Amino acid sequence: MILLDGAKVAHERNLMLKEMIEKDILKYKRAPSLSIILVGDNPASQSYVKGKGKACDLVGITHKLYNLKEDIKESELSTLIEELNHDDNVDGILLQLPISKHLNESKLIDLISKDKDADGFHVVNQGYLYQKKPTICPATPKGIMTLLKSYDINVSGMDAVVIGRSNIVGFPIARLLMDAGATITVCHRQTKDLAFHTRTADLLIVSAGRAELVTQDMVKPGAIVVDVGVNRVDGKLVGDVFFQGVSQVASYLSPVPKGVGPMTINALMENTYELYLKHVQN
Ligand code: GUN
C-alpha cells in the first residue's frame, strides 16, 4: 500500500507558492490577504482556523481573524462581510463552517463577494463549477484532485464511489471526478447497501463524517481510498476509514491526520493567491 502523503505534497506546494508570492509582492507592492471569520468557539473549527493561519504565515499571505460571539446578530455579521467585500486590501474572505444555527448560512455565504470567495462556496462559483467553467474550486475537492495527480493517478475510466453529498466535499468532488473521466456513484445516508457500492470502487472517496465507517471487507483489493473524515475518538483523531484494516487491501490510502487536511489548506492558499492575482491585475 502506498500512503497518499498529503502533508508532504502540501508542504512542497506551499513552498513553491511562497516563492511565487515573494516575487509578486515585489511586483504588486503588497502581499495577498485573507480574512477569516470564525463564529463561536467550536474546538474543531478553532483548530482548522489555526492551521489556516499557520499556512498563511508560511506562504506569505497576510491574514486577519474575526472571532465573533456565538450569539452574534445576523445583521452584524452581514455588515462585517459587506465591509470586507468593499475593503480593497482584502483578496479573500472565508466564513468557517459550521456557524450558529440562528444564522442563515447559505445567505451569508452568498453575501461574500464571488470575487473574494476563497472557499468557492458562493452559489455563482458553484454554478460555474457545475457548468465546467473556470472558477474558484472548493478547497477539499481541489486538494483531493491535486493529491491524486501528484501520485500520477489518472482517474479516467475508473469506477469512483463517493460517500457523502455535501456542498463542501461530496457533491463537488463527484463533479470533478466525472469531468476527469471517472464513472461516479454517490452514496449517502439513504443508500440501501453501502458495501455493495463501495466494493465496486476503483477509487473510493469517503466523506461521511462517521468514524471508521469503511472497513476492509467493504473495499475491493487494489482500490485507491481517500479518507476525508476527521473524527475525535477517545482524544485521538481518526478518519472515516478503518486505517489498519483497509491498508491491508488498498493500493493507495490517505491517512488521517496528514492526508486530505493539509491538501485542503494548501488549496485554500492557492485559491487566495488566485483571487489576489485577479484583484491586483485588474
Ligand atoms: N468547515 C469544514 N470544512 C470547511 C471548509 O473547507 N471551509 C470552511 N469555511 N469551513 C469548513
XYZ file of C-alpha atoms and ligand atoms in Angstrom:
293
model
C 0.000 0.000 0.000
C 1.254 3.441 -0.903
C 0.439 6.220 1.530
C -1.123 9.318 -0.056
C 1.065 11.678 1.939
C -0.917 14.904 1.892
C 1.318 16.586 4.464
C 4.381 16.133 2.230
C 2.689 17.137 -1.033
C 1.007 20.152 0.598
C 4.283 21.313 2.146
C 6.108 21.117 -1.195
C 3.316 23.071 -2.895
C 3.219 25.652 -0.109
C 6.961 26.242 -0.543
C 6.512 26.763 -4.297
C 3.644 29.156 -3.603
C 5.789 31.054 -1.089
C 8.397 31.671 -3.820
C 5.760 32.933 -6.253
C 4.235 35.204 -3.630
C 7.658 36.653 -2.744
C 8.116 37.685 -6.382
C 4.596 39.077 -6.658
C 4.953 41.173 -3.516
C 7.831 42.999 -5.244
C 5.780 43.403 -8.402
C 2.430 44.428 -6.927
C 3.750 46.113 -3.749
C 1.566 44.153 -1.375
C 1.008 40.623 -0.106
C -2.175 38.623 -0.732
C -4.595 38.875 2.184
C -7.221 36.548 3.625
C -9.904 37.463 6.176
C -11.120 34.550 8.269
C -14.438 34.744 10.116
C -14.980 32.315 12.977
C -18.290 32.326 14.840
C -18.228 30.881 18.378
C -15.646 28.596 19.971
C -16.123 25.171 18.388
C -12.753 23.451 19.168
C -12.567 21.708 15.773
C -13.204 24.984 13.917
C -10.649 26.762 16.114
C -8.084 24.126 15.240
C -8.845 24.345 11.474
C -8.621 28.128 11.572
C -5.306 27.933 13.417
C -3.951 25.605 10.720
C -5.103 28.004 8.008
C -3.398 30.935 9.758
C -0.156 28.976 10.104
C -0.183 28.128 6.391
C -0.801 31.806 5.540
C 2.272 32.720 7.622
C 4.345 30.120 5.791
C 3.401 31.150 2.253
C 3.320 34.912 2.904
C -0.418 35.633 2.892
C -1.419 38.247 5.465
C -4.458 37.154 7.413
C -6.847 38.580 9.919
C -9.112 36.535 12.157
C -12.535 37.862 13.167
C -13.577 35.688 16.111
C -17.213 36.548 16.729
C -19.518 35.633 19.573
C -21.690 32.552 19.153
C -24.833 34.694 19.523
C -23.823 37.435 17.066
C -26.756 39.005 15.227
C -27.045 38.142 11.558
C -27.148 41.864 10.715
C -23.772 42.408 12.452
C -22.163 39.549 10.568
C -23.652 40.835 7.305
C -22.184 44.277 7.986
C -18.732 42.791 8.569
C -18.927 40.782 5.318
C -20.037 43.895 3.387
C -17.124 45.861 4.857
C -14.636 43.182 3.852
C -16.222 42.987 0.383
C -15.504 46.704 -0.058
C -12.032 46.705 1.522
C -9.566 46.980 -1.346
C -6.814 45.379 0.749
C -8.770 42.149 1.207
C -8.440 39.490 -1.512
C -10.139 36.515 0.111
C -12.867 36.022 2.707
C -13.603 32.749 4.455
C -16.528 32.015 6.750
C -15.558 28.959 8.789
C -18.419 26.439 8.890
C -20.490 25.394 10.709
C -21.909 28.649 12.090
C -24.546 29.078 14.815
C -27.973 27.660 13.980
C -29.756 31.022 14.227
C -27.682 32.353 11.283
C -28.679 31.766 7.671
C -25.551 30.022 6.413
C -26.389 29.953 2.742
C -27.457 33.625 2.689
C -24.230 34.693 4.423
C -22.049 32.626 2.101
C -23.717 34.231 -0.891
C -23.202 37.670 0.625
C -19.420 37.208 0.339
C -18.348 38.753 -2.966
C -17.944 35.960 -5.510
C -14.586 37.576 -6.368
C -13.377 37.166 -2.756
C -14.864 33.721 -2.172
C -11.731 31.833 -1.060
C -13.739 28.661 -0.347
C -15.554 28.533 -3.675
C -18.887 28.101 -1.864
C -20.729 31.069 -3.418
C -23.718 29.949 -5.471
C -22.316 31.610 -8.608
C -18.904 29.971 -8.233
C -20.538 26.594 -7.605
C -22.662 27.233 -10.708
C -19.512 27.803 -12.769
C -18.039 24.595 -11.353
C -21.111 22.552 -12.256
C -21.082 24.034 -15.754
C -17.388 23.136 -16.120
C -16.321 26.781 -16.386
C -13.169 28.216 -14.788
C -13.828 29.237 -11.190
C -12.597 29.077 -7.617
C -12.959 25.440 -6.635
C -13.890 24.327 -3.084
C -10.671 23.583 -1.240
C -11.149 19.962 -0.160
C -12.163 18.588 -3.593
C -9.423 20.656 -5.224
C -6.901 19.286 -2.705
C -8.005 15.701 -3.364
C -7.639 16.108 -7.141
C -4.158 17.608 -6.633
C -3.175 14.759 -4.300
C -4.252 12.120 -6.846
C -2.386 13.939 -9.632
C 0.756 14.167 -7.502
C 0.798 10.371 -7.376
C 0.206 10.151 -11.156
C -3.213 8.625 -10.574
C -5.337 9.105 -13.677
C -8.982 8.567 -12.780
C -10.217 8.425 -16.366
C -12.303 5.273 -16.867
C -12.299 4.406 -13.161
C -15.438 3.475 -11.247
C -15.431 6.024 -8.425
C -17.666 5.874 -5.387
C -18.140 8.954 -3.211
C -19.661 8.611 0.253
C -21.246 11.939 1.244
C -23.174 14.535 -0.725
C -22.287 17.842 0.977
C -21.757 21.085 -0.930
C -18.281 21.250 0.626
C -16.948 17.829 -0.400
C -19.196 15.080 -1.776
C -21.090 16.925 -4.464
C -18.163 18.942 -5.914
C -15.686 16.022 -5.826
C -18.240 13.915 -7.727
C -18.394 16.645 -10.366
C -14.596 16.996 -10.635
C -14.080 13.242 -10.887
C -16.781 12.988 -13.545
C -15.086 15.797 -15.504
C -11.825 13.858 -15.206
C -13.424 10.812 -16.866
C -14.486 8.655 -13.911
C -17.891 6.970 -13.618
C -19.492 8.158 -10.421
C -21.732 6.690 -7.740
C -22.668 8.960 -4.840
C -23.738 7.165 -1.641
C -25.359 8.785 1.378
C -27.483 8.110 4.468
C -30.360 6.673 2.462
C -28.180 4.296 0.441
C -29.658 0.808 0.948
C -26.491 -1.263 0.789
C -23.357 0.856 1.149
C -20.900 -2.052 0.960
C -22.475 -3.264 -2.295
C -21.433 0.030 -3.899
C -18.082 0.530 -2.177
C -16.927 -2.945 -3.262
C -17.275 -1.878 -6.908
C -14.992 1.140 -6.453
C -11.625 1.518 -8.140
C -11.497 4.853 -6.338
C -13.326 5.402 -3.052
C -13.709 8.905 -1.577
C -15.078 8.801 1.964
C -16.618 11.958 3.413
C -19.325 10.540 5.639
C -18.472 12.129 8.983
C -18.587 8.744 10.756
C -15.508 7.365 12.464
C -14.084 4.233 10.816
C -17.245 3.590 8.794
C -15.363 1.914 5.947
C -13.803 -1.407 6.846
C -11.590 -3.831 4.949
C -14.462 -6.049 3.755
C -16.054 -3.033 2.028
C -13.031 -2.320 -0.177
C -12.082 -4.035 -3.424
C -8.459 -5.294 -3.352
C -6.237 -2.755 -5.126
C -8.669 0.153 -4.725
C -7.494 3.710 -4.133
C -9.046 5.083 -0.939
C -9.186 8.751 0.055
C -10.317 9.459 3.617
C -11.790 12.928 4.145
C -13.108 12.251 7.666
C -11.816 13.901 10.821
C -13.318 12.424 13.993
C -12.101 12.672 17.550
C -12.399 9.322 19.332
C -11.018 8.996 22.868
C -8.896 12.087 22.305
C -7.398 10.686 19.098
C -8.059 11.805 15.510
C -9.396 9.061 13.259
C -10.808 9.131 9.770
C -13.967 7.675 8.248
C -11.874 4.701 7.116
C -10.586 1.973 9.456
C -6.943 2.523 8.531
C -5.362 -0.689 9.840
C -7.839 -2.952 8.073
C -8.192 -1.038 4.803
C -4.406 -0.594 4.476
C -4.249 -4.413 4.034
C -6.268 -4.293 0.790
C -5.980 -0.788 -0.727
C -3.305 0.094 -3.289
C -3.229 3.732 -2.118
C -4.681 5.169 1.089
C -4.672 8.649 2.600
C -4.027 8.780 6.354
C -5.830 10.860 8.996
C -4.278 13.157 10.054
C -1.722 14.297 7.412
C -3.730 13.228 4.377
C -6.526 15.350 2.926
C -6.420 18.017 5.705
C -3.118 19.643 4.667
C -4.157 19.402 0.998
C -7.345 21.347 1.799
C -5.323 24.083 3.446
C -2.863 24.209 0.539
C -5.796 24.513 -1.893
C -7.165 27.392 0.186
C -3.774 29.127 -0.038
C -3.746 28.609 -3.814
C -7.320 29.915 -4.088
C -6.423 33.048 -2.117
C -3.379 33.603 -4.330
C -5.555 33.236 -7.440
C -8.064 35.799 -6.098
C -5.175 38.148 -5.254
C -3.717 37.913 -8.764
C -7.110 38.674 -10.332
C -7.554 41.564 -7.920
C -4.150 43.228 -8.428
C -4.098 42.643 -12.172
C -7.454 44.347 -12.712
N -15.803 23.509 7.567
C -15.398 22.277 7.180
N -14.670 22.363 6.030
C -14.621 23.665 5.698
C -14.025 24.363 4.615
O -13.389 23.813 3.717
N -14.204 25.711 4.626
C -14.918 26.349 5.598
N -15.057 27.661 5.508
N -15.484 25.720 6.603
C -15.341 24.379 6.656
